[in-house]
Coordinates of C-alpha atoms and ligand atoms in Angstrom, one line a residue:
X1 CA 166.5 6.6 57.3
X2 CA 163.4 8.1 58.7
X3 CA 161.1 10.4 57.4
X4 CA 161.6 14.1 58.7
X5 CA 158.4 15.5 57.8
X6 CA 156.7 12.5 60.1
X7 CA 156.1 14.0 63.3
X8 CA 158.5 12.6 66.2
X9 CA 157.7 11.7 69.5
X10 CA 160.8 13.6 70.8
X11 CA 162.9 16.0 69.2
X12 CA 166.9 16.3 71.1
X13 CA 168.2 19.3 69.7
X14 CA 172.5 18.8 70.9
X15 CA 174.6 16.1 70.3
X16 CA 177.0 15.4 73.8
X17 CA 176.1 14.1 76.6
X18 CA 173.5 15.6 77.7
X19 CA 171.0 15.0 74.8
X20 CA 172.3 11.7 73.9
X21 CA 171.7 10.6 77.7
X22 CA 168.2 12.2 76.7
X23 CA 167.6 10.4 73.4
X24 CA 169.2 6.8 74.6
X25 CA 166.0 7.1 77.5
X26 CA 163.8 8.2 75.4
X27 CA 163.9 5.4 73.0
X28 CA 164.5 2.4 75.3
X29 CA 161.5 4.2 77.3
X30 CA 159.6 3.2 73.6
X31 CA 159.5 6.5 72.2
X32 CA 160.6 7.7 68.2
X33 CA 163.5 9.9 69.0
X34 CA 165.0 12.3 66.5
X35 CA 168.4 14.0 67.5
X36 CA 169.7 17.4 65.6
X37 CA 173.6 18.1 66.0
X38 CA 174.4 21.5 64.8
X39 CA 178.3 20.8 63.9
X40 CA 179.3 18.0 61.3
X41 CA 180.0 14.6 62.1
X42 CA 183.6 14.7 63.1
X43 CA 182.8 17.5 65.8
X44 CA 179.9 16.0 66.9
X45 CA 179.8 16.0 71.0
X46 CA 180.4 19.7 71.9
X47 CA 182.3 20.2 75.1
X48 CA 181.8 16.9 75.9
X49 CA 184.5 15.5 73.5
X50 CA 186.9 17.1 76.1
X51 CA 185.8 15.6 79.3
X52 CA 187.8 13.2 81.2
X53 CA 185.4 12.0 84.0
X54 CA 182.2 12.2 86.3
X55 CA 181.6 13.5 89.8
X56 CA 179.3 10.6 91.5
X57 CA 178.3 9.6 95.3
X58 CA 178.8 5.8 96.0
X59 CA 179.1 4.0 99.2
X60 CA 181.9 2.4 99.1
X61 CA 185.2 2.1 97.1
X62 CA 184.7 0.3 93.5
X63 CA 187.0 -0.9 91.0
X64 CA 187.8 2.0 89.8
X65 CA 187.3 4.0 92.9
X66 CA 189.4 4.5 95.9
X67 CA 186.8 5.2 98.7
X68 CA 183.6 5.8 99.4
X69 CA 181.7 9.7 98.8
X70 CA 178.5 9.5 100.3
X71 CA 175.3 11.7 99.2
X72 CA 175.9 14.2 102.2
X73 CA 179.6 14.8 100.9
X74 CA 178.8 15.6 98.0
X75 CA 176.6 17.8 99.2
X76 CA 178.8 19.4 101.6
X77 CA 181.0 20.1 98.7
X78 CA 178.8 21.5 96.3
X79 CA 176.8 24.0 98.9
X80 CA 180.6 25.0 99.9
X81 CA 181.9 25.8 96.4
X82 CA 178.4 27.4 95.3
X83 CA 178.7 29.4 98.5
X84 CA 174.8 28.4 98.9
X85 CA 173.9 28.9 95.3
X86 CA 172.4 26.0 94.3
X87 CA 168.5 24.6 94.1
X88 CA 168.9 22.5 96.8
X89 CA 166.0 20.2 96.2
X90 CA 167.4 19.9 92.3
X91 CA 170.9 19.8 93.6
X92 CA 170.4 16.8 96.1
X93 CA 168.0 15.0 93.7
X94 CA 171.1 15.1 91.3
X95 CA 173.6 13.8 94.0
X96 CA 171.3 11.0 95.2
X97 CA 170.5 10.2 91.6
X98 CA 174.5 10.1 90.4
X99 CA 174.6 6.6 92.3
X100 CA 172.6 4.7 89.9
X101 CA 174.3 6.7 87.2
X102 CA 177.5 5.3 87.4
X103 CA 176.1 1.7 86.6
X104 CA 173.3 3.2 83.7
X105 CA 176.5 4.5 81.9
X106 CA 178.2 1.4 81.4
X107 CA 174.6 0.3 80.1
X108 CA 175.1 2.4 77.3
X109 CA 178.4 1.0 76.3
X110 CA 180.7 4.0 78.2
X111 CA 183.5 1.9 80.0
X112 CA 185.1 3.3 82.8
X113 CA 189.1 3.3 83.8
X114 CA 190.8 3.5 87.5
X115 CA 192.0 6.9 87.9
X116 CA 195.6 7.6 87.2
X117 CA 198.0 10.0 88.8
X118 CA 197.8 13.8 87.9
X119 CA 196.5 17.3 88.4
X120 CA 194.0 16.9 90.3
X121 CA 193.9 14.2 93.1
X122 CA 190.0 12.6 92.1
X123 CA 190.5 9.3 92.6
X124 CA 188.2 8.8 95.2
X125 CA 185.4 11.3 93.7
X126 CA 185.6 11.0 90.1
X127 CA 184.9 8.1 87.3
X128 CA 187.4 8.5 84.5
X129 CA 185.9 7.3 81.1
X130 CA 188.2 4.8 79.4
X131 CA 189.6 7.1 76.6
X132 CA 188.1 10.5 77.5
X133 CA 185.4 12.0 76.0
X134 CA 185.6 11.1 72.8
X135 CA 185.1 7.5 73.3
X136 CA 182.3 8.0 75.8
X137 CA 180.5 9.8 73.3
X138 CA 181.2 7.2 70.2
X139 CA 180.0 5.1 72.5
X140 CA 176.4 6.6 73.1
X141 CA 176.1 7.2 69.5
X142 CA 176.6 3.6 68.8
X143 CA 174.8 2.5 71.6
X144 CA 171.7 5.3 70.2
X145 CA 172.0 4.2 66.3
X146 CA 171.5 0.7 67.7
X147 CA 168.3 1.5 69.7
X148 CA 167.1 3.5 66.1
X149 CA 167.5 6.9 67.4
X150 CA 167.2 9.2 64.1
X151 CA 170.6 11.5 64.3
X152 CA 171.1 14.2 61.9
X153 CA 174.5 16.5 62.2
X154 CA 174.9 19.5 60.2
X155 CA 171.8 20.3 61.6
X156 CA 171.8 23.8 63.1
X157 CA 168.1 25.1 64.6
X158 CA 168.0 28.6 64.2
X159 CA 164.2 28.8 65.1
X160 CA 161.5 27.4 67.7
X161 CA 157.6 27.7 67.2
X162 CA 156.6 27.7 70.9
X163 CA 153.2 28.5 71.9
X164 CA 152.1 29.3 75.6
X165 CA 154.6 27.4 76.9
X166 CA 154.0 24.5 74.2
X167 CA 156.4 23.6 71.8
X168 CA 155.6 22.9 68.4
X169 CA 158.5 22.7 65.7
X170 CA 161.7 23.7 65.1
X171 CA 163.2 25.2 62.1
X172 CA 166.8 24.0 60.5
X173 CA 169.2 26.7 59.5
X174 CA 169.4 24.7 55.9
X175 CA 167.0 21.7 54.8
X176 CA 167.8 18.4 55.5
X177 CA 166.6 15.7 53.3
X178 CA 164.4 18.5 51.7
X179 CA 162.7 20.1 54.8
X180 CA 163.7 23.1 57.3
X181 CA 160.9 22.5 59.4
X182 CA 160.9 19.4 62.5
X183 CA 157.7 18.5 64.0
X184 CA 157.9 16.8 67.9
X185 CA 155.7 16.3 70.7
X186 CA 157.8 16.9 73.2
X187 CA 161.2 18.9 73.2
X188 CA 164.5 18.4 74.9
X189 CA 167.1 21.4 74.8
X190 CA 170.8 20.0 75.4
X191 CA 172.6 22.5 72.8
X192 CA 175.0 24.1 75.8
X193 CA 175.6 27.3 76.9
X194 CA 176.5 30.6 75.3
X195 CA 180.4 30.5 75.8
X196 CA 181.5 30.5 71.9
X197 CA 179.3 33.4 71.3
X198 CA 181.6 36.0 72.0
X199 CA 179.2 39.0 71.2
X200 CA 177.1 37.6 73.8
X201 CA 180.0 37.4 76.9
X202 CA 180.5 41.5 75.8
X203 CA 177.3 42.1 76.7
X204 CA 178.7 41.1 80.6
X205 CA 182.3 41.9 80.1
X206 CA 183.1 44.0 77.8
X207 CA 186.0 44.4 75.5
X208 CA 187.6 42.0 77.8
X209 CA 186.0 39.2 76.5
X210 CA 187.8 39.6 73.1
X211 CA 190.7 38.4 75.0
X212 CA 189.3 35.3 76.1
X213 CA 189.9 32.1 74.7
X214 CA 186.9 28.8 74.6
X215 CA 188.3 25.9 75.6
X216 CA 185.3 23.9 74.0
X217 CA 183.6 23.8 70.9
X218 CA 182.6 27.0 68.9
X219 CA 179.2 25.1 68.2
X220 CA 178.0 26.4 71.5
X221 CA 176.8 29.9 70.3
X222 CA 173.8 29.5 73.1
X223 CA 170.6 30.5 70.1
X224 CA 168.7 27.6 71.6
X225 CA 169.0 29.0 75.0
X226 CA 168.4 32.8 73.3
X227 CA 165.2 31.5 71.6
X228 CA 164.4 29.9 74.6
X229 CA 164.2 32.6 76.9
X230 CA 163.1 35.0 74.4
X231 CA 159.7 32.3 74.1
X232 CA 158.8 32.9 77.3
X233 CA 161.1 30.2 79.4
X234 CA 162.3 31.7 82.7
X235 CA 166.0 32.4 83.1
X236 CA 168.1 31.0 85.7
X237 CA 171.9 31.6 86.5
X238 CA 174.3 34.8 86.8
X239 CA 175.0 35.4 83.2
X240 CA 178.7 36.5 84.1
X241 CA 178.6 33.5 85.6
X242 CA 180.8 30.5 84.1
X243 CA 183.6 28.1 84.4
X244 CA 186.9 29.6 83.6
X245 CA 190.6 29.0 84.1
X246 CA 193.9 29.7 83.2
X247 CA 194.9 28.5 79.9
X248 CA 198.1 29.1 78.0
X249 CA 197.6 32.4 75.9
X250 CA 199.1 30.8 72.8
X251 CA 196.1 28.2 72.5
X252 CA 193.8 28.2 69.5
X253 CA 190.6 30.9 70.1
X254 CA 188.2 27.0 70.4
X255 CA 188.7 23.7 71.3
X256 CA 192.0 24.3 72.8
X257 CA 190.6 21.0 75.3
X258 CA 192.6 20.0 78.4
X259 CA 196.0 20.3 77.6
X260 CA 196.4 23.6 77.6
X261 CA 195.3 24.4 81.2
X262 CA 198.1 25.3 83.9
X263 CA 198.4 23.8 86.9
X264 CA 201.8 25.1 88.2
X265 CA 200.4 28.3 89.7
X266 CA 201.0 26.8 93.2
X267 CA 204.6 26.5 92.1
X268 CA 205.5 29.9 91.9
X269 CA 203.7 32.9 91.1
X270 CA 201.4 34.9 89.2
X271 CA 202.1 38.4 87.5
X272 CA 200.3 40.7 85.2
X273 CA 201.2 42.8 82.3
X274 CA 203.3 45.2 85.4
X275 CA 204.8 42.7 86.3
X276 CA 203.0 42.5 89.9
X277 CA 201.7 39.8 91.8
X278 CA 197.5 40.0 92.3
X279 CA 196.4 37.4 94.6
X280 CA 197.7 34.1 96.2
X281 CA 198.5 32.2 94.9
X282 CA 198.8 29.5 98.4
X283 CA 195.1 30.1 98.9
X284 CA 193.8 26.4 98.7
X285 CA 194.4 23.0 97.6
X286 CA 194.9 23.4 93.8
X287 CA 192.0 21.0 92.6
X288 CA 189.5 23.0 94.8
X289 CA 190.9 26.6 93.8
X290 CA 191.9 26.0 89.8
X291 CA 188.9 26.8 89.1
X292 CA 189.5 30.7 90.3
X293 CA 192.1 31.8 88.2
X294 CA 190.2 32.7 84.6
X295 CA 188.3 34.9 86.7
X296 CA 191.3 36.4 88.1
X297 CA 193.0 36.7 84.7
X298 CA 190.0 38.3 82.9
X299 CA 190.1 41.3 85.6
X300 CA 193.4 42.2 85.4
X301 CA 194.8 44.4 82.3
X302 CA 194.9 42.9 78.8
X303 CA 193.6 39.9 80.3
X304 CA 197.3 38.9 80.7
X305 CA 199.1 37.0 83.3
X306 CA 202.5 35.1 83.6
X307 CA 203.0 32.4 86.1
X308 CA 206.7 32.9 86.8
X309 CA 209.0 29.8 88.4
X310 CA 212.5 28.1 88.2
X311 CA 213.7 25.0 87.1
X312 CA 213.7 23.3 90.5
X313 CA 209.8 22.6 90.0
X314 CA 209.6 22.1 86.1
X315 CA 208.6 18.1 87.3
X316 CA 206.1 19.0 89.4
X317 CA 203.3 19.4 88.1
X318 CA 201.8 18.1 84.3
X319 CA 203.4 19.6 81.5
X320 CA 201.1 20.8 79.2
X321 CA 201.3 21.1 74.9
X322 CA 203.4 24.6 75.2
X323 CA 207.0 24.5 76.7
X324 CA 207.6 27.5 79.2
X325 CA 209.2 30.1 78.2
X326 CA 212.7 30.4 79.9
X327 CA 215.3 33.2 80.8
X328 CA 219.2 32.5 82.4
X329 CA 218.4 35.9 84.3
X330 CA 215.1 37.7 85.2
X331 CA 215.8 40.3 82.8
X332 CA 216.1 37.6 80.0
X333 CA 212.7 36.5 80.8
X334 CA 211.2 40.1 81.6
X335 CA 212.4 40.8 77.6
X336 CA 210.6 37.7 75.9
X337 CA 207.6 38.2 77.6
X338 CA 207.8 42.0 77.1
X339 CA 207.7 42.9 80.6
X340 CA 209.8 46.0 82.4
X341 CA 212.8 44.1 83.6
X342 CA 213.4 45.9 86.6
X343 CA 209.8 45.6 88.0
X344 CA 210.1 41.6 87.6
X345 CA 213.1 41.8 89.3
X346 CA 211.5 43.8 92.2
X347 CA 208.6 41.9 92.3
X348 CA 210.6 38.4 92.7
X349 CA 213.1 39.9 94.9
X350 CA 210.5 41.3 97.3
X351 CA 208.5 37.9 97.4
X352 CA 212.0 35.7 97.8
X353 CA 212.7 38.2 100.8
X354 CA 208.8 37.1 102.3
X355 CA 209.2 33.6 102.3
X356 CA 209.4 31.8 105.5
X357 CA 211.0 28.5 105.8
X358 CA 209.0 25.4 106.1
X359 CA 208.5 22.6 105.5
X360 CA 207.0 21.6 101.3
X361 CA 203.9 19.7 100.7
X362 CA 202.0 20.5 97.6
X363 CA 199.4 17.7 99.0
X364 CA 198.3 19.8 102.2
X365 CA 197.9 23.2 103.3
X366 CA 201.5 23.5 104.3
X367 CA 204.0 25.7 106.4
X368 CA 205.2 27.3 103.7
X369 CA 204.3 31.2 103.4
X370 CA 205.5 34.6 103.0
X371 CA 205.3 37.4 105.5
X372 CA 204.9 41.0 104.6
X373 CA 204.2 40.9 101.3
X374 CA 200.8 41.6 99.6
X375 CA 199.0 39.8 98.3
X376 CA 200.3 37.0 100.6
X377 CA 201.3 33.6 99.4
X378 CA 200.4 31.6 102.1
X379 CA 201.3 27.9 101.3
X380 CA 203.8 26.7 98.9
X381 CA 205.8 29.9 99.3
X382 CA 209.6 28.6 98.0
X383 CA 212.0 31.0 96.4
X384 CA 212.0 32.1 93.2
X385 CA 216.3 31.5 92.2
X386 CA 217.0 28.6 89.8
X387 CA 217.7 29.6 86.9
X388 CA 216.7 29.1 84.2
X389 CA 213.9 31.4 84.9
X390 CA 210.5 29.7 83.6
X391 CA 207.3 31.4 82.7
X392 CA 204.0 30.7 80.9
X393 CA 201.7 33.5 79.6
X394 CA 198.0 32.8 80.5
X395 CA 194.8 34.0 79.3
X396 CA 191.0 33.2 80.6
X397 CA 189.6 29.9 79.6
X398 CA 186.2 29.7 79.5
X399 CA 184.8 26.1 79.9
X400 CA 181.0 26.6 80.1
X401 CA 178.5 29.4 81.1
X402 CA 175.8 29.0 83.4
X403 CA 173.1 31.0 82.3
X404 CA 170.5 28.4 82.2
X405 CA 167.0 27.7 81.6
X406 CA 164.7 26.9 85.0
X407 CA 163.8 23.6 85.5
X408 CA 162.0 21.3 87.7
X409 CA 162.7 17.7 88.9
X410 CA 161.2 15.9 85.8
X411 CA 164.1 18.3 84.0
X412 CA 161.0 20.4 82.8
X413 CA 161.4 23.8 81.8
X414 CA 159.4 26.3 84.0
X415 CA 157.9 29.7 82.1
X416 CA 158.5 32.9 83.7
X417 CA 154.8 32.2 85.3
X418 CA 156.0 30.0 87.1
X419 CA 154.1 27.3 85.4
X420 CA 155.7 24.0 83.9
X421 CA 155.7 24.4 80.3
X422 CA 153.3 21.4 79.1
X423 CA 156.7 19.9 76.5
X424 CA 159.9 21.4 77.0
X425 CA 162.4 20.0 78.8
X426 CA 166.3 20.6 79.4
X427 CA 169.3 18.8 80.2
X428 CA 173.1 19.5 80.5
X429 CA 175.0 23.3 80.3
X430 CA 172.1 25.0 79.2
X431 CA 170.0 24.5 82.5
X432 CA 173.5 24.0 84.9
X433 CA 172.7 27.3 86.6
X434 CA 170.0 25.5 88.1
X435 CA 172.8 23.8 90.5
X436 CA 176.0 25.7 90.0
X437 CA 175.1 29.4 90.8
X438 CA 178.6 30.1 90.5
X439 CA 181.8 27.8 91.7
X440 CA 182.7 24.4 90.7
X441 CA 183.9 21.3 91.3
X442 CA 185.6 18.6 88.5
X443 CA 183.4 16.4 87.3
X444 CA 179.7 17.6 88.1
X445 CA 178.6 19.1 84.7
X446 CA 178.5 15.4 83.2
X447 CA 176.8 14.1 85.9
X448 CA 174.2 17.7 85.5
X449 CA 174.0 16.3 81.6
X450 CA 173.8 12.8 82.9
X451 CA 171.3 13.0 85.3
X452 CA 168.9 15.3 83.9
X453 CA 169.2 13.8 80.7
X454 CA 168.3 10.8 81.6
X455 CA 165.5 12.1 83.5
X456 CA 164.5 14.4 80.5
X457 CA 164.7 11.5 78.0
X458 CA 162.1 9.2 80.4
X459 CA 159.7 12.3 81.1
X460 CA 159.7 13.6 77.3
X461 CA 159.0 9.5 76.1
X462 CA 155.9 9.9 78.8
X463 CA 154.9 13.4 77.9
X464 CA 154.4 12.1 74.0
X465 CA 153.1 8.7 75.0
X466 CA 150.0 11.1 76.7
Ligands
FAD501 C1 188.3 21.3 78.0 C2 187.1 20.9 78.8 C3 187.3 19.8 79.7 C4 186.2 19.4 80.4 N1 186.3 18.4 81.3 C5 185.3 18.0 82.0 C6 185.4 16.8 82.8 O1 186.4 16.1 82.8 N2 184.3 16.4 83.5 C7 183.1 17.2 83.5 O2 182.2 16.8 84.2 N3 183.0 18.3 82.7 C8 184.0 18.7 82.0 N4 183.9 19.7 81.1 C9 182.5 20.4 81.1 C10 181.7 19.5 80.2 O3 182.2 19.4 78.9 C11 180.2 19.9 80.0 O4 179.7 20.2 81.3 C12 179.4 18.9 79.3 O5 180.0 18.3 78.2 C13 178.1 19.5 78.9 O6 177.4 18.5 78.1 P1 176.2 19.0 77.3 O7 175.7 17.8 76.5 O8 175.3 19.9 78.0 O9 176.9 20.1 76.2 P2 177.9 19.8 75.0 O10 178.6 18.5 75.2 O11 178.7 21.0 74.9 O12 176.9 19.6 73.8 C14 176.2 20.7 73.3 C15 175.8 20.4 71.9 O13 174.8 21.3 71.3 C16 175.1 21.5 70.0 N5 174.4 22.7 69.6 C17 174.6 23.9 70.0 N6 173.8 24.8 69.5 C18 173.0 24.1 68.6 C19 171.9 24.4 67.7 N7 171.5 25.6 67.5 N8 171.4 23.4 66.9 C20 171.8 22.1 67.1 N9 172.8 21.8 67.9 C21 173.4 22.7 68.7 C22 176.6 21.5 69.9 O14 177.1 21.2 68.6 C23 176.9 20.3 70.9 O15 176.9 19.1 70.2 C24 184.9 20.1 80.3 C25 184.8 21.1 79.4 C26 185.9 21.5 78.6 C27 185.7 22.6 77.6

C-alpha cells in the first residue's frame, strides 16, 4: 500500500464510473493515481451500482446492437429532449467521442450483453453491461487495482485547499493510515450530484422534498460540488433541475435502484390524493416521456399519486418488487388507498365515458384516445372495468441532479472568470449540467461519466507530468 502522505500525481475523489474511468486513464497514461471513495467497500460505486446500460453512436448494428445510431441522431435526440439546453460543442464532442467508448470499455474488463426485452425498447441505442452495474464496476476496480491505482473507501473529503483556481490538498473527514490531509497535482471531482442531500433539494422545493424518495446511493450528499463552487468554480445547471420518476411510494428513502420504478402509467391512469386525473397520460412513447412523471408527482399534493388500472393489463408491462394494490369494486380500492370513494368512481367513470374506440398499440402513437375529458389521454385510452381494480401509490424518484460544475473539452473546470482552472477537472453527475440542462434520455449519464472521465483521467496524467 502506498504512502498517503507522498504527494500523488492525481487525486480521484468518487468511486463509480465516472472517477474510475478517470483513474484507469490516468494510470495507463503513466501517472500515480490515488482514488478516495466516501462509502465502505460494499457500497462502493454510487449511482452507478444501479445502471443497466450506455447511450452510444455507432455506425452500424454490432453484436449486441440492433441498428445503427449515427452521431447526428444522437444529437437530434438530445437537442430535442434538452429543448436546446445543452453545450453544444461539449454535447457533440461527447456523442462523437461515445463511438470509441463502446470498444475502450471492454478494455477495462466491462463485458457487454445483447439487449433483452423490457421497458424500454433500447435495443438499437443502448449497450447493456453483462450483469448491471454492479459487475461493470467490479470490473474497473479490478481492472484499476491491477494497473496500481491506490483506492481507499471509507474515505469521505469534507475539505479542499484551492488557491486561485489551483488545487492543492484535500482533507479526509477521519485519518486514513494516520493522515487527514491528501496532497495531488492535479484533481478530478467524480463524487455526484447533490440528490441525497435532502436539506439541499429544500432549498429549491421546499417541504416537498421531504416526500421524495433517492433512488441511488445516500453517499451523494453533493459537499464536493458545495466546496467546489464555494472555491471559486463556476456553476452550471438548473439546480431544480434533475432526473426524476415515478417510483413506488413504499420504496426504502435510498437505493431503492430499478425495480421499483413504474412503467404502467400508459396502461391506465394517473390520480392524486383527490382522486383526479393531472395530465396525460397518452402523451408520448413511454421510454421518451418516463422520465416526466417525478416531476409531475412532486407538484401535485403530498407528493402522492396512484396509477389506477384493471386486471386485463397486469402482463403488460414489467412487474416491479411491490404487487399492486387491488379492489373487486372502485370503492374497495378508493378505501385501501385512503381515497374518497365516490370521487374515484367519478373520475373513472367520466374517463371510461371519453374513450374512443381504436385500435391498441402500446409500440406507436396509436388511435386510441379520449374526447372531452381534461386532461386528455390521447393514446392508449382503454377503459377502466376489469375488476379486480389495480393501483400502485407513487412518489418522486430522484435519480441524479444536474447542478454541475463548468467544464471545458479537456473536462477542465472553468472559474467563475471565465479562466480554466490550472488542476481541476470533473467528470460524471457533478458536471452533467454541462449537457443535460434539463430532459433526459436512458443511458447518456454513463456515457457523460464515461467520456469525460476518460478525458479527465488523460488530461490530469498530462497536467502533473508538466
Ligand atoms: C436506479 C438508477 C438507475 C440508473 N440507471 C442508469 C442506466 O441504466 N444508464 C445510465 O446511463 N444511467 C443510469 N443512472 C444514472 C447513473 O447512475 C449516473 O449517471 C452515473 O452512475 C453517474 O456516475 P458518477 O460516477 O458520476 O456518479 P456515482 O456513480 O454516483 O458515483 C459518485 C461517487 O462519489 C462518492 N462520493 C460522494 N461524495 C463524496 C465525498 N465527499 N468524498 C468521497 N467520495 C464521495 C460516492 O460514494 C460515489 O462513489 C441510474 C441511476 C439510478 C439511481
Amino acid at each position: 500500500m502506498a504512502d498517503l502522505t507522498k504527494k500523488f500525481d492525481v487525486l480521484v475523489i468518487g468511486g463509480g464510473n465516472a472517477a474510475l474511468c478517470a483513474a484507469i486513464s490516468a494510470r495507463r497514461a503513466g501517472a500515480s493515481v490515488l482514488v478516495l471513495e466516501g462509502a465502505p467497500k460494499f457500497y462502493r460505486g454510487g449511482n452507478t451500482r444501479h445502471t443497466r446500460n450506455m447511450r452510444c453512436a455507432h455506425d452500424a448494428a454490432t453484436e449486441i446492437l440492433t441498428g445503427p445510431y449515427t452521431e447526428e441522431e444522437f444529437w437530434d435526440d438530445l437537442l430535442r429532449l434538452t429543448g436546446g439546453q445543452t453545450d453544444e460543442e461539449l454535447a457533440k464532442f461527447m456523442i462523437a467521442e461515445s463511438k470509441d467508448i463502446l470498444n475502450w470499455i471492454v478494455e477495462q474488463g466491462v463485458r457487454w450483453q445483447p439487449s433483452l426485452g423490457g421497458t424500454l425498447s433500447l435495443g438499437r441505442t443502448n449497450s447493456f453491461f453483462l450483469g448491471g452495474g454492479r459487475a461493470m464496476l467490479n470490473a474497473l476496480y479490478l481492472t484499476a487495482e491491477k494497473l496500481g491505482v491506490e483506492i481507499r473507501y471509507d474515505a469521505e473529503v469534507t475539505a479542499l485547499e484551492i488557491e486561485d483556481g489551483m488545487f492543492l490538498s484535500a482533507g479526509l473527514k477521519q485519518p486514513i493510515d494516520g493522515t487527514t490531509e491528501i496532497r495531488a497535482s492535479a484533481l478530478v471531482a467524480a463524487a455526484g450530484g447533490f440528490e441525497a442531500n435532502i436539506e439541499w433539494l429544500k432549498e429549491y422545493w421546499g417541504e416537498a422534498a421531504d416526500n421524495f424518495l433517492i433512488r441511488g446511493t445516500p453517499y451523494n450528499r453533493g459537499s464536493i460540488l458545495k466546496l467546489l463552487l464555494d472555491k471559486g468554480v463556476q456553476d452550471i445547471g438548473d439546480p431544480t433541475q434533475c432526473h426524476a420518476v415515478a417510483i413506488d411510494a413504499r420504496a426504502p428513502k435510498f437505493d431503492g435502484g430499478i425495480i421499483t420504478r413504474h412503467d404502467s402509467v400508459v396502461f391506465g391512469i394517473v390520480i392524486n390524493k383527490h382522486a383526479q386525473r393531472f395530465y396525460d397520460e397518452g402523451e408520448d412513447i413511454w421510454p421518451k416521456r418516463y422520465a416526466i412523471w417525478g416531476r409531475l408527482v412532486a407538484a401535485q399534493p403530498d407528493q402522492i399519486a396512484y396509477i389506477i388500472f384493471d386486471s386485463t393489463v397486469v402482463t403488460s408491462f414489467m412487474p416491479t418488487l411491490f404487487p399492486p394494490i387491488a379492489g373487486a369494486t372502485l370503492a374497495e380500492l378508493a378505501g385501501k388507498l385512503e381515497l374518497d370513494p365516490a370521487a374515484l368512481e367519478k373520475t373513472v367513470t367520466d374517463f371510461n365515458a371519453a374513450v374512443q374506440p381504436g385500435t391498441f398499440d402500446h409500440t406507436i402513437l396509436d388511435d386510441c384516445r379520449t374526447e372531452g375529458i381534461t386532461p386528455p389521454k390521447t393514446h392508449w385510452a382503454r377503459r377502466i372495468e376489469t375488476p379486480p381494480y389495480l393501483a400502485y401509490p407513487v412518489r418522486p424518484g430522484i435519480t441524479f441532479t444536474y447542478l454541475g460544475t463548468r467544464v471545458n473539452k479537456q473536462s477542465r473546470m472553468v472559474m467563475k472568470d471565465g479562466k480554466p482552472s490550472a488542476n481541476m477537472f470533473a467528470a460524471g453527475e457533478i458536471m452533467a449540467g454541462n449537457v443535460l440542462g434539463k430532459g433526459y434520455a436512458a443511458g447518456i449519464g454513463m456515457t457523460i461519466g464515461s467520456v469525460f472521465g476518460r478525458v479527465a483521467g488523460q488530461e490530469a496524467a498530462k497536467n502533473a507530468r508538466n
